[in-house]
Short mmCIF file of N, CA and C in Angstrom, two decimals:
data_model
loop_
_atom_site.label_atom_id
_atom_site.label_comp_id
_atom_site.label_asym_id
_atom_site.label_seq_id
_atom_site.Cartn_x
_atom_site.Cartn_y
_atom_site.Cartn_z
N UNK X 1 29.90 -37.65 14.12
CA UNK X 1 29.31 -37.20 12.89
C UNK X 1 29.60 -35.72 12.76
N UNK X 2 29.77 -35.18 11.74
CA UNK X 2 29.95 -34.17 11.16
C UNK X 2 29.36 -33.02 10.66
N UNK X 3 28.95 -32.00 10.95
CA UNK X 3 27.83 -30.92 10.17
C UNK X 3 28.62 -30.46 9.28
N UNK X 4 28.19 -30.74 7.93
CA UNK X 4 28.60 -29.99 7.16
C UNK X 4 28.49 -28.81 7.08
N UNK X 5 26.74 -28.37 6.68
CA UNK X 5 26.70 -26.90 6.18
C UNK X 5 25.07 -26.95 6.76
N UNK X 6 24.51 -26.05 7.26
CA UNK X 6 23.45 -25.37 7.64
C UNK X 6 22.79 -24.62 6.72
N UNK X 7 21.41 -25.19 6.00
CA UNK X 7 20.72 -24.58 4.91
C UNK X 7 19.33 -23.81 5.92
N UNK X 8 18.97 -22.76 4.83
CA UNK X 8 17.64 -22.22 5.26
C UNK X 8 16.57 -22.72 4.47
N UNK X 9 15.59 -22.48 5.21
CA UNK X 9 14.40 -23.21 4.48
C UNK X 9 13.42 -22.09 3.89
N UNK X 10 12.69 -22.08 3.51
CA UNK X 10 11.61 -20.91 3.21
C UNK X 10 10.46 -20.65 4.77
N UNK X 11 10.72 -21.50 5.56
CA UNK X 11 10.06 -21.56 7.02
C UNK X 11 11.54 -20.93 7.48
N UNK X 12 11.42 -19.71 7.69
CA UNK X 12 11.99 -18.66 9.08
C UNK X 12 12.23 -19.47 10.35
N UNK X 13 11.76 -20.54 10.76
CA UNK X 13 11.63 -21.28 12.27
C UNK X 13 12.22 -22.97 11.67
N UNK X 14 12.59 -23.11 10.31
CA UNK X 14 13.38 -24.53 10.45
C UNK X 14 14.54 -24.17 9.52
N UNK X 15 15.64 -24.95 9.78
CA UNK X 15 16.37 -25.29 8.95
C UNK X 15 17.36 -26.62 8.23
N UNK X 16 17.79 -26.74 7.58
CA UNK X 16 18.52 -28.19 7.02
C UNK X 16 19.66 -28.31 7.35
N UNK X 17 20.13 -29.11 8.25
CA UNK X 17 21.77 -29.59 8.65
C UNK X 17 21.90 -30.71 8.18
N UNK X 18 22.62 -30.25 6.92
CA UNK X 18 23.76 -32.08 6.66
C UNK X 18 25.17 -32.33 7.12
N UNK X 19 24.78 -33.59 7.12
CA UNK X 19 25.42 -34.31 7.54
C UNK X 19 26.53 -35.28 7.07
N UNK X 20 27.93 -35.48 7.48
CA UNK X 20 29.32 -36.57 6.95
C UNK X 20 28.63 -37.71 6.69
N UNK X 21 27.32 -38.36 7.84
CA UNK X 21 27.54 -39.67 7.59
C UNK X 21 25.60 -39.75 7.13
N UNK X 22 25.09 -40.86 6.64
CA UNK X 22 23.72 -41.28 6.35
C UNK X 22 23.26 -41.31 7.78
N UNK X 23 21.79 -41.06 8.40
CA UNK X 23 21.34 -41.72 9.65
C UNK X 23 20.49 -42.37 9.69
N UNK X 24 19.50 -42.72 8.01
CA UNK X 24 18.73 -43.51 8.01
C UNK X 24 18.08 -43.72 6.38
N UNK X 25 17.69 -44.78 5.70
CA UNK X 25 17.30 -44.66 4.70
C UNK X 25 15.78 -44.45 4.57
N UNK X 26 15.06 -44.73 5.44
CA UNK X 26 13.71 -43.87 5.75
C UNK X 26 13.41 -42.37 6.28
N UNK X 27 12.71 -42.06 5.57
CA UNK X 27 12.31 -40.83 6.39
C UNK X 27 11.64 -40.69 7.88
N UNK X 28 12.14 -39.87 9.06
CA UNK X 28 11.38 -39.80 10.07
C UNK X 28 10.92 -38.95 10.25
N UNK X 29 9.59 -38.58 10.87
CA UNK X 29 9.02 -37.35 10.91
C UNK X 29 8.73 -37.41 12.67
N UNK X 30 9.14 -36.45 13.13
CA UNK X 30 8.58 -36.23 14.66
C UNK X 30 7.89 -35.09 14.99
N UNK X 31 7.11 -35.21 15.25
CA UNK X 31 6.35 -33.68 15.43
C UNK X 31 6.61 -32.43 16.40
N UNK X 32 6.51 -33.69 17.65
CA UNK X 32 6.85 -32.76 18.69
C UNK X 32 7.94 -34.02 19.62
N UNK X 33 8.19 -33.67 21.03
CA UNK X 33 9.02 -34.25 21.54
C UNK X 33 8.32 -35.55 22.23
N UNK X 34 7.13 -35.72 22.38
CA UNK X 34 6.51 -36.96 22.73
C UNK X 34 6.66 -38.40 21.29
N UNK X 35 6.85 -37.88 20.49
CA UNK X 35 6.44 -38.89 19.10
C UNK X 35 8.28 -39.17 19.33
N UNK X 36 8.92 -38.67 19.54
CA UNK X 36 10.48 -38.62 19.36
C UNK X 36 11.38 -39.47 20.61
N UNK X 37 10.23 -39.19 22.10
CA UNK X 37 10.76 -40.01 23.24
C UNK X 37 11.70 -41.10 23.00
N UNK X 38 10.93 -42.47 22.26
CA UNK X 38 12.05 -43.65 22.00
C UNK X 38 12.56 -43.53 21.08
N UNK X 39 12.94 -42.55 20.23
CA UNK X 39 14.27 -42.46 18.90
C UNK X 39 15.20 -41.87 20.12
N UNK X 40 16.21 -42.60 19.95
CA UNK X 40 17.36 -42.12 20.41
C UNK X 40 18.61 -41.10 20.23
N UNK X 41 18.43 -40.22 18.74
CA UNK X 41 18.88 -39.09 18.43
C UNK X 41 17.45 -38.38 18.26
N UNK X 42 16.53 -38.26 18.07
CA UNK X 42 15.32 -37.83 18.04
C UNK X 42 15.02 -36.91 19.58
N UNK X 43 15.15 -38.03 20.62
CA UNK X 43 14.51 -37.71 22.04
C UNK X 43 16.17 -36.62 22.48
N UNK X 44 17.19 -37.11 22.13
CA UNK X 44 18.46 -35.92 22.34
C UNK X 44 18.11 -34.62 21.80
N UNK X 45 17.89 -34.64 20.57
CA UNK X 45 17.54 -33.40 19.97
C UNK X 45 16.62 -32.51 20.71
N UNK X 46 15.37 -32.98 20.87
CA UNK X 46 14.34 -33.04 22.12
C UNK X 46 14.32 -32.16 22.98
N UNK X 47 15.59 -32.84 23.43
CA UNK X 47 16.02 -32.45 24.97
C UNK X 47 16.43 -31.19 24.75
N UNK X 48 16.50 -30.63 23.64
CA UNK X 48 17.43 -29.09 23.62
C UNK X 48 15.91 -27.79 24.19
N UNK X 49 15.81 -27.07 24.85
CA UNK X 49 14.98 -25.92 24.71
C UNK X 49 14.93 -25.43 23.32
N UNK X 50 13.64 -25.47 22.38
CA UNK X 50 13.43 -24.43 21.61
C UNK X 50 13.30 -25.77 20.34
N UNK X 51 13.74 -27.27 20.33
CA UNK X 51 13.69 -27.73 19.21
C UNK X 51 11.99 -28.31 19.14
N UNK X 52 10.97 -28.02 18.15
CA UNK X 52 9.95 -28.45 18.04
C UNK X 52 9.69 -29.35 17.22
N UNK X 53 9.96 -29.82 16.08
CA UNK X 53 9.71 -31.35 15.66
C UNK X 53 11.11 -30.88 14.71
N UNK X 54 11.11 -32.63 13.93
CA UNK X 54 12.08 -32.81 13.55
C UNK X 54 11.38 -33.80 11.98
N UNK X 55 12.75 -33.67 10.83
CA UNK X 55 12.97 -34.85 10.48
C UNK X 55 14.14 -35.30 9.81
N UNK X 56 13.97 -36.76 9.77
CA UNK X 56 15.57 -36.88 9.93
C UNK X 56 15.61 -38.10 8.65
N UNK X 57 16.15 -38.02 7.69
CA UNK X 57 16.48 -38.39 6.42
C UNK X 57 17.88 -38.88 6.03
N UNK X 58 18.73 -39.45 5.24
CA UNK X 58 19.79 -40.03 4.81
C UNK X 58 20.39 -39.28 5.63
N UNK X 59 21.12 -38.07 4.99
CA UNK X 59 22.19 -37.38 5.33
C UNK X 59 22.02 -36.14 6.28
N UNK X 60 20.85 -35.57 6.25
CA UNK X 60 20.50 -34.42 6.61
C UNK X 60 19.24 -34.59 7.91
N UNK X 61 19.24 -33.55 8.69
CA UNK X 61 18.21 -33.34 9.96
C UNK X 61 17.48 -32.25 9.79
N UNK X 62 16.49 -32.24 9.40
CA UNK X 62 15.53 -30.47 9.41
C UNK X 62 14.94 -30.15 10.83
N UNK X 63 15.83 -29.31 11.34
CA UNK X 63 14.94 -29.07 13.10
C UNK X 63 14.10 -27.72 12.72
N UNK X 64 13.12 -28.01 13.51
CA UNK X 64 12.51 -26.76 13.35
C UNK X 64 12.15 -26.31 14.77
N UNK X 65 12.33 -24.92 15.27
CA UNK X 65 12.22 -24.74 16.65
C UNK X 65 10.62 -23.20 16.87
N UNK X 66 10.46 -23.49 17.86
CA UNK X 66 9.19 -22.55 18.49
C UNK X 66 9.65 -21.55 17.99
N UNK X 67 8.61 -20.70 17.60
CA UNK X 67 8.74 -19.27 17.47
C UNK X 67 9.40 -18.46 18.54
N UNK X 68 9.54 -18.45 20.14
CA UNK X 68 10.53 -17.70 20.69
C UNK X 68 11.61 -18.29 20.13
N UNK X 69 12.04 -19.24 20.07
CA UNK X 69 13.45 -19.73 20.14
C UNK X 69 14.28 -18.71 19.25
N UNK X 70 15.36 -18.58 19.88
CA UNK X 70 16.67 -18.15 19.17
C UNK X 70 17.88 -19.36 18.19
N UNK X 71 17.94 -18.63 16.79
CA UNK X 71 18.52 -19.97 16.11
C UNK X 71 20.06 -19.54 17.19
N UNK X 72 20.55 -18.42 17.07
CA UNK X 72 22.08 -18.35 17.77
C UNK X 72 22.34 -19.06 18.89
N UNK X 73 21.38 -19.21 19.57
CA UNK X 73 21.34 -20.39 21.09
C UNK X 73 21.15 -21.47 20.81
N UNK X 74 20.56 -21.53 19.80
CA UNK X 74 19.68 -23.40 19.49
C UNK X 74 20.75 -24.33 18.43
N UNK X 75 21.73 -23.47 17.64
CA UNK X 75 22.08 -23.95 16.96
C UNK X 75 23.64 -24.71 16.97
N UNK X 76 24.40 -23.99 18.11
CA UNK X 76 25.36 -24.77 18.68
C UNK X 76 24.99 -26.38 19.56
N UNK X 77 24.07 -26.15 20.27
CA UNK X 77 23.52 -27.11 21.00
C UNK X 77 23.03 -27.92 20.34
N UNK X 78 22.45 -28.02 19.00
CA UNK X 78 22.20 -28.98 17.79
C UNK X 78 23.29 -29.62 17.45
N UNK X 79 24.47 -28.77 17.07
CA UNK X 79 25.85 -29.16 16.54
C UNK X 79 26.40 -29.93 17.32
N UNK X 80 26.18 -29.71 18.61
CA UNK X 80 26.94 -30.37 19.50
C UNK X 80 26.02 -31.75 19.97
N UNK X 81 24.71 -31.91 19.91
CA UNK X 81 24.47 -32.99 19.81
C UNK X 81 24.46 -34.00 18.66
N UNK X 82 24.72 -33.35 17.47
CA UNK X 82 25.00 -34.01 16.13
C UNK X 82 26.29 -34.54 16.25
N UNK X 83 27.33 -33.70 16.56
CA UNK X 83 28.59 -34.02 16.31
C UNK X 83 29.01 -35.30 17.40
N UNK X 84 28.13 -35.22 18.79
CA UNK X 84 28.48 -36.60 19.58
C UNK X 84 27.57 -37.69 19.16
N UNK X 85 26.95 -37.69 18.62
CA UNK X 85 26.13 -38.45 18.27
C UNK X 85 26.72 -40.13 17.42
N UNK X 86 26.61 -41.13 17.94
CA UNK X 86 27.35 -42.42 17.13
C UNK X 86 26.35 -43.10 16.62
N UNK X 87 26.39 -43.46 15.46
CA UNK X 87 25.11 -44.29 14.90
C UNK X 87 24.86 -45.51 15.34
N UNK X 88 24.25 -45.54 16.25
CA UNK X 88 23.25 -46.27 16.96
C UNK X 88 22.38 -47.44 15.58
N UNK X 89 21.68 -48.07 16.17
CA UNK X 89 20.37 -48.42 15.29
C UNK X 89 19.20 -47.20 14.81
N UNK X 90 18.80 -47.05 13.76
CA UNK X 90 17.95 -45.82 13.28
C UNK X 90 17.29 -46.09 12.43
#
Protein backbone atom coordinates (compact mmCIF):
# COMPACT_ATOMS: atom_id res chain seq x y z
CA UNK A 1 0.00 0.00 0.00
CA UNK A 2 0.90 3.35 -0.76
CA UNK A 3 1.00 6.82 1.24
CA UNK A 4 -0.05 9.21 -0.69
CA UNK A 5 0.09 12.52 1.09
CA UNK A 6 0.24 13.34 4.88
CA UNK A 7 -2.48 15.94 6.04
CA UNK A 8 -2.49 18.05 9.31
CA UNK A 9 -5.20 18.16 11.49
CA UNK A 10 -6.16 21.13 13.72
CA UNK A 11 -4.83 18.60 16.75
CA UNK A 12 -0.87 19.46 16.70
CA UNK A 13 -0.44 15.55 18.02
CA UNK A 14 -2.57 13.77 14.97
CA UNK A 15 -2.45 13.62 11.55
CA UNK A 16 -4.25 12.13 8.19
CA UNK A 17 -2.32 9.61 5.93
CA UNK A 18 -4.01 8.49 2.76
CA UNK A 19 -3.84 5.97 1.31
CA UNK A 20 -3.51 3.96 -2.76
CA UNK A 21 -5.74 1.35 -1.57
CA UNK A 22 -9.40 1.31 0.75
CA UNK A 23 -8.70 -0.64 4.28
CA UNK A 24 -12.10 -0.76 5.34
CA UNK A 25 -15.64 0.44 4.71
CA UNK A 26 -16.33 0.96 8.44
CA UNK A 27 -14.91 3.22 10.56
CA UNK A 28 -12.41 2.02 13.34
CA UNK A 29 -11.68 3.82 16.26
CA UNK A 30 -8.82 2.60 18.69
CA UNK A 31 -8.03 4.50 21.48
CA UNK A 32 -5.13 3.27 22.82
CA UNK A 33 -3.00 0.12 22.05
CA UNK A 34 -5.02 -2.40 24.21
CA UNK A 35 -8.51 -1.82 22.11
CA UNK A 36 -6.14 -2.32 18.86
CA UNK A 37 -4.24 -5.72 20.21
CA UNK A 38 -6.44 -8.09 17.76
CA UNK A 39 -6.67 -5.65 14.62
CA UNK A 40 -3.92 -6.68 12.79
CA UNK A 41 -2.74 -3.30 11.16
CA UNK A 42 -4.09 -1.57 14.26
CA UNK A 43 -1.83 -3.70 16.91
CA UNK A 44 1.38 -2.98 14.07
CA UNK A 45 0.78 0.54 14.22
CA UNK A 46 0.76 0.02 18.06
CA UNK A 47 3.81 -1.40 18.14
CA UNK A 48 5.53 1.89 16.97
CA UNK A 49 6.78 4.13 20.24
CA UNK A 50 4.80 7.34 20.36
CA UNK A 51 1.52 6.06 18.30
CA UNK A 52 -1.55 6.68 20.76
CA UNK A 53 -4.86 5.78 19.21
CA UNK A 54 -5.85 5.50 15.88
CA UNK A 55 -8.55 5.53 13.21
CA UNK A 56 -8.73 3.87 10.32
CA UNK A 57 -11.41 4.58 7.53
CA UNK A 58 -11.70 3.75 3.60
CA UNK A 59 -8.65 5.24 2.36
CA UNK A 60 -7.01 7.09 5.02
CA UNK A 61 -5.38 6.33 8.82
CA UNK A 62 -5.49 9.32 11.42
CA UNK A 63 -2.59 8.37 13.99
CA UNK A 64 -2.37 10.41 16.66
CA UNK A 65 0.77 10.15 18.92
CA UNK A 66 1.66 11.25 22.84
CA UNK A 67 2.61 14.53 23.41
CA UNK A 68 6.51 13.68 23.76
CA UNK A 69 6.49 11.96 20.60
CA UNK A 70 8.38 13.35 17.72
CA UNK A 71 6.30 13.41 14.29
CA UNK A 72 10.10 13.26 12.39
CA UNK A 73 10.75 9.79 14.21
CA UNK A 74 7.17 8.54 14.23
CA UNK A 75 6.43 9.25 10.85
CA UNK A 76 8.76 7.13 8.73
CA UNK A 77 8.02 4.16 10.93
CA UNK A 78 4.21 4.71 10.11
CA UNK A 79 5.15 4.80 6.37
CA UNK A 80 6.95 1.95 6.63
CA UNK A 81 4.42 0.01 8.34
CA UNK A 82 1.72 1.27 5.89
CA UNK A 83 3.66 0.65 2.93
CA UNK A 84 4.29 -3.30 4.07
CA UNK A 85 1.20 -3.69 5.06
CA UNK A 86 -1.15 -6.38 2.64
CA UNK A 87 -4.80 -6.27 3.09
CA UNK A 88 -5.51 -8.80 5.26
CA UNK A 89 -9.28 -9.16 6.45
CA UNK A 90 -10.35 -5.57 8.07
Amino acid sequence: MKVLEIQPTPNPNAVKIMLSERITEQPLSFFNADAGKDHPLASRLFAIPGVASLLILHDFVTVSKSPEAVWRELTPAVKRVLAEWQKDVV
